[in-house]
CSV table of C-alpha atoms in Angstrom, one decimal:
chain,number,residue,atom,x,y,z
A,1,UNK,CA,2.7,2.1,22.3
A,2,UNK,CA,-0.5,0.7,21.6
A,3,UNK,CA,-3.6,0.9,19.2
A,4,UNK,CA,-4.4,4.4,20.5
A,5,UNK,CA,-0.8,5.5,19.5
A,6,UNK,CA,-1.3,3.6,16.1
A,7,UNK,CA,-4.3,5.2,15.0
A,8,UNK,CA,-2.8,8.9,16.3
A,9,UNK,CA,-0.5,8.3,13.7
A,10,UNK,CA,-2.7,7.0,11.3
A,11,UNK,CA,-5.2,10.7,11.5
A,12,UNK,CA,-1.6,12.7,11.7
A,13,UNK,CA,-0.5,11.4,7.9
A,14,UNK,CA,-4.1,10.8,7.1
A,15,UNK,CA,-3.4,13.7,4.7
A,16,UNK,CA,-0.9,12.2,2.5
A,17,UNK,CA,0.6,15.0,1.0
A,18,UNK,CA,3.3,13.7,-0.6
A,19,UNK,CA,1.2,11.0,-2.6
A,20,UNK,CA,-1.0,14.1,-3.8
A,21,UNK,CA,1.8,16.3,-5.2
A,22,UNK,CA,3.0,12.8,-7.1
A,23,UNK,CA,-0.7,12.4,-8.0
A,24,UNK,CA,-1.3,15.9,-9.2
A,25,UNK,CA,2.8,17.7,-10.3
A,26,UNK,CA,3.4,15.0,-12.6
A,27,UNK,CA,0.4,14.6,-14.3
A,28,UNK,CA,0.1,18.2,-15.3
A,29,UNK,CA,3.2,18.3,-16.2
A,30,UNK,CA,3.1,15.2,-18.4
A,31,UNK,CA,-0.4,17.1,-19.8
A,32,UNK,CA,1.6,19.9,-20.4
A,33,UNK,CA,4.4,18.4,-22.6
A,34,UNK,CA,2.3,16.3,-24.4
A,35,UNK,CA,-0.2,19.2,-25.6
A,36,UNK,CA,1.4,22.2,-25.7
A,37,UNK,CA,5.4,21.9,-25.4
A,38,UNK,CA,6.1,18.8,-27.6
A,39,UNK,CA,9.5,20.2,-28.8
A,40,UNK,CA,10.5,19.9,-24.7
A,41,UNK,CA,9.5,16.4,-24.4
A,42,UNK,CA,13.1,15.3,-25.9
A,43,UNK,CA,14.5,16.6,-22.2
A,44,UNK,CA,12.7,13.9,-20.4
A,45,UNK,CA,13.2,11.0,-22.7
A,46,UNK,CA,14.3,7.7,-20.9
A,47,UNK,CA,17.3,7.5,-23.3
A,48,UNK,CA,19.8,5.0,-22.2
A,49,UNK,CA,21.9,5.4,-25.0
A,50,UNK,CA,22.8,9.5,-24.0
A,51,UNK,CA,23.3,8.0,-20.0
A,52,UNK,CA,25.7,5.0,-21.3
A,53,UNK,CA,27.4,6.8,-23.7
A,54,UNK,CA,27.4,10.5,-23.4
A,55,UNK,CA,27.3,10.2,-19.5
A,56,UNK,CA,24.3,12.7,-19.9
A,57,UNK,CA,23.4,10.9,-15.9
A,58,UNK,CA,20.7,14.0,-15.6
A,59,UNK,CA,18.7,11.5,-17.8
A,60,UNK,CA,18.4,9.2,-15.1
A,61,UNK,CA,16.2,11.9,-12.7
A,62,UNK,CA,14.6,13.7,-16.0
A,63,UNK,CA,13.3,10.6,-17.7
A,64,UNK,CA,12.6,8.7,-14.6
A,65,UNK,CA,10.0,11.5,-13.0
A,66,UNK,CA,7.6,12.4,-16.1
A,67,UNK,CA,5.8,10.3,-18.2
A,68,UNK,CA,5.3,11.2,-21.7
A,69,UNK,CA,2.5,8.5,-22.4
A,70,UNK,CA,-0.6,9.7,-21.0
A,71,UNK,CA,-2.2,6.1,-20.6
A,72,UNK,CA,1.0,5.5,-18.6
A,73,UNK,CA,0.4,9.1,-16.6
A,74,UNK,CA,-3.3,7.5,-15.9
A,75,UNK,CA,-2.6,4.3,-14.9
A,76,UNK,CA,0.3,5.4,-12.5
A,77,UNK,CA,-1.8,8.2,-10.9
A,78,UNK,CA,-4.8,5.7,-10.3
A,79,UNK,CA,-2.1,3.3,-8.6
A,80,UNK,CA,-0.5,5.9,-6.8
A,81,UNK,CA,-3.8,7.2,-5.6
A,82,UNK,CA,-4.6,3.9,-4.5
A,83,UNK,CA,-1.3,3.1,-2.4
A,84,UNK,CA,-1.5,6.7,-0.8
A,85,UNK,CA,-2.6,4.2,2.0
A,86,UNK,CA,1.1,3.6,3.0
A,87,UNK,CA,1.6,7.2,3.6
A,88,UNK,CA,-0.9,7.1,5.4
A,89,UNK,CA,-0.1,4.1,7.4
A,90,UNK,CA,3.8,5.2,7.3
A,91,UNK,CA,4.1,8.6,7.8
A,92,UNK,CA,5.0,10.7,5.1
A,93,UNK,CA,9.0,10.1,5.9
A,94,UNK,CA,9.1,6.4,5.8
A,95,UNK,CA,6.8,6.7,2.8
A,96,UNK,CA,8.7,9.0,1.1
A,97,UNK,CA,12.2,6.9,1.9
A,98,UNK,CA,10.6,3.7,0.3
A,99,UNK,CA,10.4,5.5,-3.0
A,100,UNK,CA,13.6,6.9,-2.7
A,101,UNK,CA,15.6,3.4,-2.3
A,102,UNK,CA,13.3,2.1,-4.9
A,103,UNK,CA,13.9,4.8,-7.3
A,104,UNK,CA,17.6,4.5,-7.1
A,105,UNK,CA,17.5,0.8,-6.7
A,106,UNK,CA,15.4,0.6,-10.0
A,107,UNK,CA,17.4,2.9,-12.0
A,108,UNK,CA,20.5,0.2,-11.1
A,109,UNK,CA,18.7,-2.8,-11.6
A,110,UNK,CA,17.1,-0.8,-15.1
A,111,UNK,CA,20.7,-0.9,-16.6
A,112,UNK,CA,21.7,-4.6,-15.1
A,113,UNK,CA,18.4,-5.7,-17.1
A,114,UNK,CA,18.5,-4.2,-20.2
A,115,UNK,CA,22.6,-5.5,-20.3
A,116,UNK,CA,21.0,-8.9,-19.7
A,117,UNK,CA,18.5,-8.6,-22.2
A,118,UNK,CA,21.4,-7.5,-24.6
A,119,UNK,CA,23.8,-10.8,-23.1
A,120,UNK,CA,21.2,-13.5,-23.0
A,121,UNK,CA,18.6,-12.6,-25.9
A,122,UNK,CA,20.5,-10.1,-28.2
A,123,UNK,CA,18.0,-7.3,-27.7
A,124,UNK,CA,19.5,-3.7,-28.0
A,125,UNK,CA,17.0,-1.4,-25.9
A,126,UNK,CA,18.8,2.4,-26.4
A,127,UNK,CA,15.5,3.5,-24.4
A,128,UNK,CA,12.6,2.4,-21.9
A,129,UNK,CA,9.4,4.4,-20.9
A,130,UNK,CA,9.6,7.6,-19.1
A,131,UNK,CA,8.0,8.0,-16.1
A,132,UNK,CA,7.9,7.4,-12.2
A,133,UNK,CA,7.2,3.6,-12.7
A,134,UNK,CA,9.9,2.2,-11.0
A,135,UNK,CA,8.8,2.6,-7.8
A,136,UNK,CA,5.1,2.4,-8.1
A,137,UNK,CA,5.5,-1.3,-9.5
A,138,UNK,CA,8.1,-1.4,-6.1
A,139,UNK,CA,4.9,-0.4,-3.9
A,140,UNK,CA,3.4,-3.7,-5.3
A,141,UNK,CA,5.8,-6.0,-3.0
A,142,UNK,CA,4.3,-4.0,0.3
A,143,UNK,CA,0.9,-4.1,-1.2
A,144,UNK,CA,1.2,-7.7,-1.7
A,145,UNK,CA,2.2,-8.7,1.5
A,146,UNK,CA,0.9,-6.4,4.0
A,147,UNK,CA,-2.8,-5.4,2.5
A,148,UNK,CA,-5.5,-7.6,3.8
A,149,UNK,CA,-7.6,-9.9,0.7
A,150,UNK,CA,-11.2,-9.4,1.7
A,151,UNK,CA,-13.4,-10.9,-0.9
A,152,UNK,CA,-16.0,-9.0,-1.7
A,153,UNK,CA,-17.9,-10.9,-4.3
A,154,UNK,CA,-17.7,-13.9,-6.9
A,155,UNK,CA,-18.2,-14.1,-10.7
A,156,UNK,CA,-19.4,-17.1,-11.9
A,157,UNK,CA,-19.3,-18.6,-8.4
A,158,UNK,CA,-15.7,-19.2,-9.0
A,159,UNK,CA,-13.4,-16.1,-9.2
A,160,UNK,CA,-13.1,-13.8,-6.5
A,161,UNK,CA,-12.9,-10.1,-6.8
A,162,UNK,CA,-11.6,-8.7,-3.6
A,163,UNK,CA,-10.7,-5.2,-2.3
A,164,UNK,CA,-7.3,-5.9,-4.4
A,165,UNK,CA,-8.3,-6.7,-7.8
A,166,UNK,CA,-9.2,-3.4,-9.1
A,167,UNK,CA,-5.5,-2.6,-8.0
A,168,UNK,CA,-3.7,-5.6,-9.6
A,169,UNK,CA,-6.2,-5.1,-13.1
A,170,UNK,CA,-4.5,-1.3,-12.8
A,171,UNK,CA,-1.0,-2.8,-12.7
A,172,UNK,CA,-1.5,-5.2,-15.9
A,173,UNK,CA,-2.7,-2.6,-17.7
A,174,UNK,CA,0.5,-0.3,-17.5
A,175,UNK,CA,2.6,-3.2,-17.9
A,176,UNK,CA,0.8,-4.1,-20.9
A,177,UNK,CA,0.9,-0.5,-22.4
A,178,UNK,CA,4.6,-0.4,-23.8
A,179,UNK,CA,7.0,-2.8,-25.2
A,180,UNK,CA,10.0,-2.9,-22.7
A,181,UNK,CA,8.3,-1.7,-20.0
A,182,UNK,CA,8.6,-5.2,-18.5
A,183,UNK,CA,11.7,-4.1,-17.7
A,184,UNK,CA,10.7,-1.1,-15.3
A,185,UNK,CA,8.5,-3.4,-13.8
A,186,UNK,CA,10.7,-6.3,-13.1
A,187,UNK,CA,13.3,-3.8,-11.7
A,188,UNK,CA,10.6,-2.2,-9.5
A,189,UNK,CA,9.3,-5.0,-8.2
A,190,UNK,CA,12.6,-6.2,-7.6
A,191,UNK,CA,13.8,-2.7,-5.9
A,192,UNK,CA,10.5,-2.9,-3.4
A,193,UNK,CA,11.7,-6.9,-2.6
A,194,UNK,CA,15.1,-5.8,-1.5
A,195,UNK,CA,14.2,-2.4,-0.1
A,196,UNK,CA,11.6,-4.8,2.2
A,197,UNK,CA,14.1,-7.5,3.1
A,198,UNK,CA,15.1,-7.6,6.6
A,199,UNK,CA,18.7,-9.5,6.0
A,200,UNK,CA,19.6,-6.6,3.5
A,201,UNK,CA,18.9,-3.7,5.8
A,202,UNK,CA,18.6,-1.5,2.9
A,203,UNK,CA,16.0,1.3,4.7
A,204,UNK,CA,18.8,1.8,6.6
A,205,UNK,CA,21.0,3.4,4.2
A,206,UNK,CA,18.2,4.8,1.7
A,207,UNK,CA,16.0,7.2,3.9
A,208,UNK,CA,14.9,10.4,3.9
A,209,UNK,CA,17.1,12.7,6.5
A,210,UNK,CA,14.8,13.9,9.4
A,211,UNK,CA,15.2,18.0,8.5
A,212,UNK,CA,14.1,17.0,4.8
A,213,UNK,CA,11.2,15.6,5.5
A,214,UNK,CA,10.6,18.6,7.9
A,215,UNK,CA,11.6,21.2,5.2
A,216,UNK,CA,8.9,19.0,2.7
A,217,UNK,CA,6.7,19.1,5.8
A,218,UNK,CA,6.4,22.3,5.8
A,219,UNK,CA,6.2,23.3,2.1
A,220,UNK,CA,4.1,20.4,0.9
A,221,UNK,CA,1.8,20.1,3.9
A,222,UNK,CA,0.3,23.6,3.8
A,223,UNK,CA,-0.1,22.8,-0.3
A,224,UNK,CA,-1.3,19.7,-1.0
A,225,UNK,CA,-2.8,19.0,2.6
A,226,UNK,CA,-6.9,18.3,2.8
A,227,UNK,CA,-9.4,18.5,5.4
A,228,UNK,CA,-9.1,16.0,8.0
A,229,UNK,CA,-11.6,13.4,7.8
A,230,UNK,CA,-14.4,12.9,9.8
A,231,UNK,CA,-14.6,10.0,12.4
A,232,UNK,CA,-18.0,8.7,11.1
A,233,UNK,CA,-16.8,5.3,8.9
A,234,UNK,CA,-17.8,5.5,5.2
A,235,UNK,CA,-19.3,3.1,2.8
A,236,UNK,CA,-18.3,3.1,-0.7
A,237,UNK,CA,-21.0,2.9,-3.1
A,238,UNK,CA,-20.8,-1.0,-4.8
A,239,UNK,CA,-21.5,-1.4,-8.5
A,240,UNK,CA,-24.4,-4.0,-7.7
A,241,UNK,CA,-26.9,-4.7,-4.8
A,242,UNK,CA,-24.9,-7.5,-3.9
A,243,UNK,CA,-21.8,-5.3,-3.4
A,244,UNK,CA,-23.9,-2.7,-1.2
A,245,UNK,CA,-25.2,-5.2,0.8
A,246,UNK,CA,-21.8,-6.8,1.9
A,247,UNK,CA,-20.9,-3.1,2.1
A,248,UNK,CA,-23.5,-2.6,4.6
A,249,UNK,CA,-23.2,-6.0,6.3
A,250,UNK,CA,-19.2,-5.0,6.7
A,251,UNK,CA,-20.1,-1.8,8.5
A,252,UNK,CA,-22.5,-3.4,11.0
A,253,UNK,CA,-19.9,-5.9,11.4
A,254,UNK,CA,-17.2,-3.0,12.3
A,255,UNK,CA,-19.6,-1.1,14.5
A,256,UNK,CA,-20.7,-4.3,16.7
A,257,UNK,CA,-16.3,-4.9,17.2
A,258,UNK,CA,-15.9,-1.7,17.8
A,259,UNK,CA,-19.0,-1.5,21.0
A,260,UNK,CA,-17.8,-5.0,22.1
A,261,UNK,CA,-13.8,-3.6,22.1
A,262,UNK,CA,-15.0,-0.5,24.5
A,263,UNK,CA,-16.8,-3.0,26.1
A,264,UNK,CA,-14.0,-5.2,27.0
A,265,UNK,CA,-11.7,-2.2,27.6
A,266,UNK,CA,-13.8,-1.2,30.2
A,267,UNK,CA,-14.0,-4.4,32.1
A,268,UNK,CA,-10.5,-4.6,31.7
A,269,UNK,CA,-9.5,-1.4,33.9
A,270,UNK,CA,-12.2,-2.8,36.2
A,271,UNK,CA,-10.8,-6.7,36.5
A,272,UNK,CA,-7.9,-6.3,35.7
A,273,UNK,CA,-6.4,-9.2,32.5
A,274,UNK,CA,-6.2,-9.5,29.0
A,275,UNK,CA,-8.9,-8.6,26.7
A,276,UNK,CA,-10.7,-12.0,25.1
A,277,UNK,CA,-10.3,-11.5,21.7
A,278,UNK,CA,-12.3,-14.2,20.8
A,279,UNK,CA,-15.6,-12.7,21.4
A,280,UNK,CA,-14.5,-9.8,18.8
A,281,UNK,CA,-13.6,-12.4,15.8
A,282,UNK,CA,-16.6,-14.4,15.6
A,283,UNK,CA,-18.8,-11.8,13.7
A,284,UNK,CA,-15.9,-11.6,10.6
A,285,UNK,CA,-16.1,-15.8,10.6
A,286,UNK,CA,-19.8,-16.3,10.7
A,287,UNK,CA,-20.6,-13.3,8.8
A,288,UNK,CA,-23.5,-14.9,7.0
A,289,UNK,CA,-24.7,-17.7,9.6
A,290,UNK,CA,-25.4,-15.9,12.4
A,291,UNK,CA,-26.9,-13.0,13.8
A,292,UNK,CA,-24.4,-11.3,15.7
A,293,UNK,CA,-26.5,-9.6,17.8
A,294,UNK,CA,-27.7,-12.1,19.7
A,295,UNK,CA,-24.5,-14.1,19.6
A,296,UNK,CA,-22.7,-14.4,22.7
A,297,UNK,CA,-20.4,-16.7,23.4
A,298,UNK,CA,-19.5,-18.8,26.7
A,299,UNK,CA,-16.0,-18.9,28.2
A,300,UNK,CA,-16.2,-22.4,28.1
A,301,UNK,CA,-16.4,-22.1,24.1
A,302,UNK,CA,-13.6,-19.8,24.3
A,303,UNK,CA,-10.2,-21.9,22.8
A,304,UNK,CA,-6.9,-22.2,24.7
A,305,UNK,CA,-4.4,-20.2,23.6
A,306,UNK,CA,-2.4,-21.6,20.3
A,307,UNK,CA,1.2,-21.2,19.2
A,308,UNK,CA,2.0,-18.0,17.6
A,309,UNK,CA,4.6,-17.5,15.0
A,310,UNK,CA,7.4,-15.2,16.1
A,311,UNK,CA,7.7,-14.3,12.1
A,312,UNK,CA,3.7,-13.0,12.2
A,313,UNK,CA,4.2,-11.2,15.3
A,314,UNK,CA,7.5,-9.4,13.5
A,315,UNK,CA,5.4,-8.5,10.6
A,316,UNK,CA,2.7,-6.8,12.6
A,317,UNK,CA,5.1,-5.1,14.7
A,318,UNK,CA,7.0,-3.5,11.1
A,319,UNK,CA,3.1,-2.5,10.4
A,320,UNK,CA,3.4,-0.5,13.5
A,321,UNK,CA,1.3,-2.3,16.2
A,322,UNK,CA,2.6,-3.5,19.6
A,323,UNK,CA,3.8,-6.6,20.7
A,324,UNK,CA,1.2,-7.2,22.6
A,325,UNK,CA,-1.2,-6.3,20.4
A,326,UNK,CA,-0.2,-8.5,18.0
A,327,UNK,CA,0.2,-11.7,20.1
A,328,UNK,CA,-3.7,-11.5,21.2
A,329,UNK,CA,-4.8,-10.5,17.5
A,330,UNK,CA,-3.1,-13.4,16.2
A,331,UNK,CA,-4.1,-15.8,18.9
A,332,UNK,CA,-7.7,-15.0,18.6
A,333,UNK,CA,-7.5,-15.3,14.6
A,334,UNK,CA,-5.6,-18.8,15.0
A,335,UNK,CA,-2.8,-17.4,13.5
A,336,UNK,CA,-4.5,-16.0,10.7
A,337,UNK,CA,-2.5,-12.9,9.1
A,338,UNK,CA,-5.2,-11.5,7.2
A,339,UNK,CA,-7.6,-11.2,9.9
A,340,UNK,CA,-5.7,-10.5,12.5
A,341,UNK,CA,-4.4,-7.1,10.6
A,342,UNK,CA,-7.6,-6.0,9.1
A,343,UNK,CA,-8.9,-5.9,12.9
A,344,UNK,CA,-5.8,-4.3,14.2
A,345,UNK,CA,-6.5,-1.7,11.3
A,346,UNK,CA,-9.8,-1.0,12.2
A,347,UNK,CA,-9.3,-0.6,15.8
């Protein structure tokens, strides 16, 4: 199963409907309450005292859906909006499993925490901030690891703003917005570190069945589905001329890969071989030193293969992509993650 396969996949769950009924079902809701049914908003309080002690455990799916601070409701919908790119990249079923084992993974770890807190610093917390927070600080640990860092401009000539830093300014500002919410965050992150490990095999036990995700399939999908998108490649409008001009420089860069990959492919079923990956990387490396046009380079130029790590090639190969696939990208990028996945992605 190859690139092809991969970006089937890709324009199959391109419509993330399950990201858009978190983005849009709990916001209005959370509107709702907080305008016009105030007296209701008692229902889905986050109140830890009513689980522990009354054993009132509908609290822990009430309070743990629906925030009732709308900063909090803004500030998760931008951040779910913004990781809809794992349903996407996922499928909605594998998607929708990773929340699920980090929503019930956070809700344990929320009451091992808030115990601790009790033990080691003689804090009493009878309640923590509603909302679906858990796992959308969880989706930070395959953010983390798995998004590429492209820098797209400087400040001062020292810090970098990339393509992640909008995302990571989101996440600091809903941690910052209530006083134990530390603790959602700490349990979510921790949820999406387990519910990722490979040793604790926890995906195996916390997923989705295969006719629920059909029965969502088929109610959700007709709902909350949008057009599919075009095949033309869009370029989002920067904030400064700087910004649109890497924009721009980025899209001739993508459209000169993708000619020189068809290119390749095609002497390939002719010749026979592996495709030299080498002549598709030098563009992203010399970006602003070169004209890539005009750039062709020997096979004598061309490196001998290096050593790839087995751990990489695993990694690209839980994204999705082939074995195969993987071994040239990372060879050609001298075993450079980043790169190697951000051209994988785009082909």
């Amino acid at each position: 199963m190859g690139i092809g396969m991969q970006r089937c996949q890709h324009l199959a769950a391109d419509k993330a409907p399950l990201s858009k009924s978190l983005l849009l079902v709990p916001s209005a809701i959370s509107i709702l309450l907080t305008l016009l049914f105030q007296h209701y908003q008692k229902f889905f309080a986050y109140n830890l005292q009513a689980i522990k002690e009354d054993f009132q455990i509908w609290r822990l799916v009430c309070g743990r859906v629906i925030c009732l601070d709308l900063k909090d409701t803004f500030c998760s919908s931008l951040l779910i909006y913004n990781f809809r790119i794992f349903e996407r990249r996922y499928g909605s079923r594998k998607f929708s499993s990773f929340l699920l084992g980090a929503w019930t993974l956070s809700a344990l770890f929320d009451l091992l925490l808030v115990e601790a807190a009790q033990y080691v610093f003689g804090i009493t917390i009878n309640s923590l901030p509603s909302g679906f927070l858990g796992p959308v600080f969880a989706l930070f640990v395959p953010f983390y690891c798995s998004i590429p860092r492209v820098q797209v401009t400087q400040v001062l000539g020292y810090f970098s703003i990339t393509n992640k830093t909008l995302v990571y300014i989101l996440g600091l500002q809903l941690l910052t917005s209530g006083s134990y919410i530390w603790i959602l965050a700490l349990s979510g992150l921790i949820s999406g570190i387990c519910y990722n490990s490979s040793i604790l095999k926890v995906h195996r036990i916390l997923c989705v069945p295969s006719w629920v995700a059909k029965i969502f399939s088929w109610t959700l999908e007709p709902i909350f589905s949008s057009a599919e998108p075009t095949n033309e490649i869009r370029v989002g409008m920067g904030a400064t001329v700087d910004i649109q001009r890497q924009q721009r420089m980025e899209l001739l860069d993508r459209q000169i890969m993708m000619s020189q990959v068809a290119q390749m492919r095609r002497q390939r079923q002719q010749q026979g071989g592996m495709i030299n990956w080498n002549r598709l990387f030098p563009p992203l490396r010399h970006r602003h030193n070169e004209n890539y046009q005009d750039h062709h380079p020997s096979d004598q130029d061309t490196p001998p293969p290096t050593e790839v790590s087995e751990e990489q090639v695993a990694r690209l190969m839980e994204m999705g992509f082939s074995r195969g696939d993987a071994l040239e990208a990372l060879r050609a990028s001298n075993n450079d993650l980043n790169v190697a996945t951000n051209f994988l992605l785009q082909h």
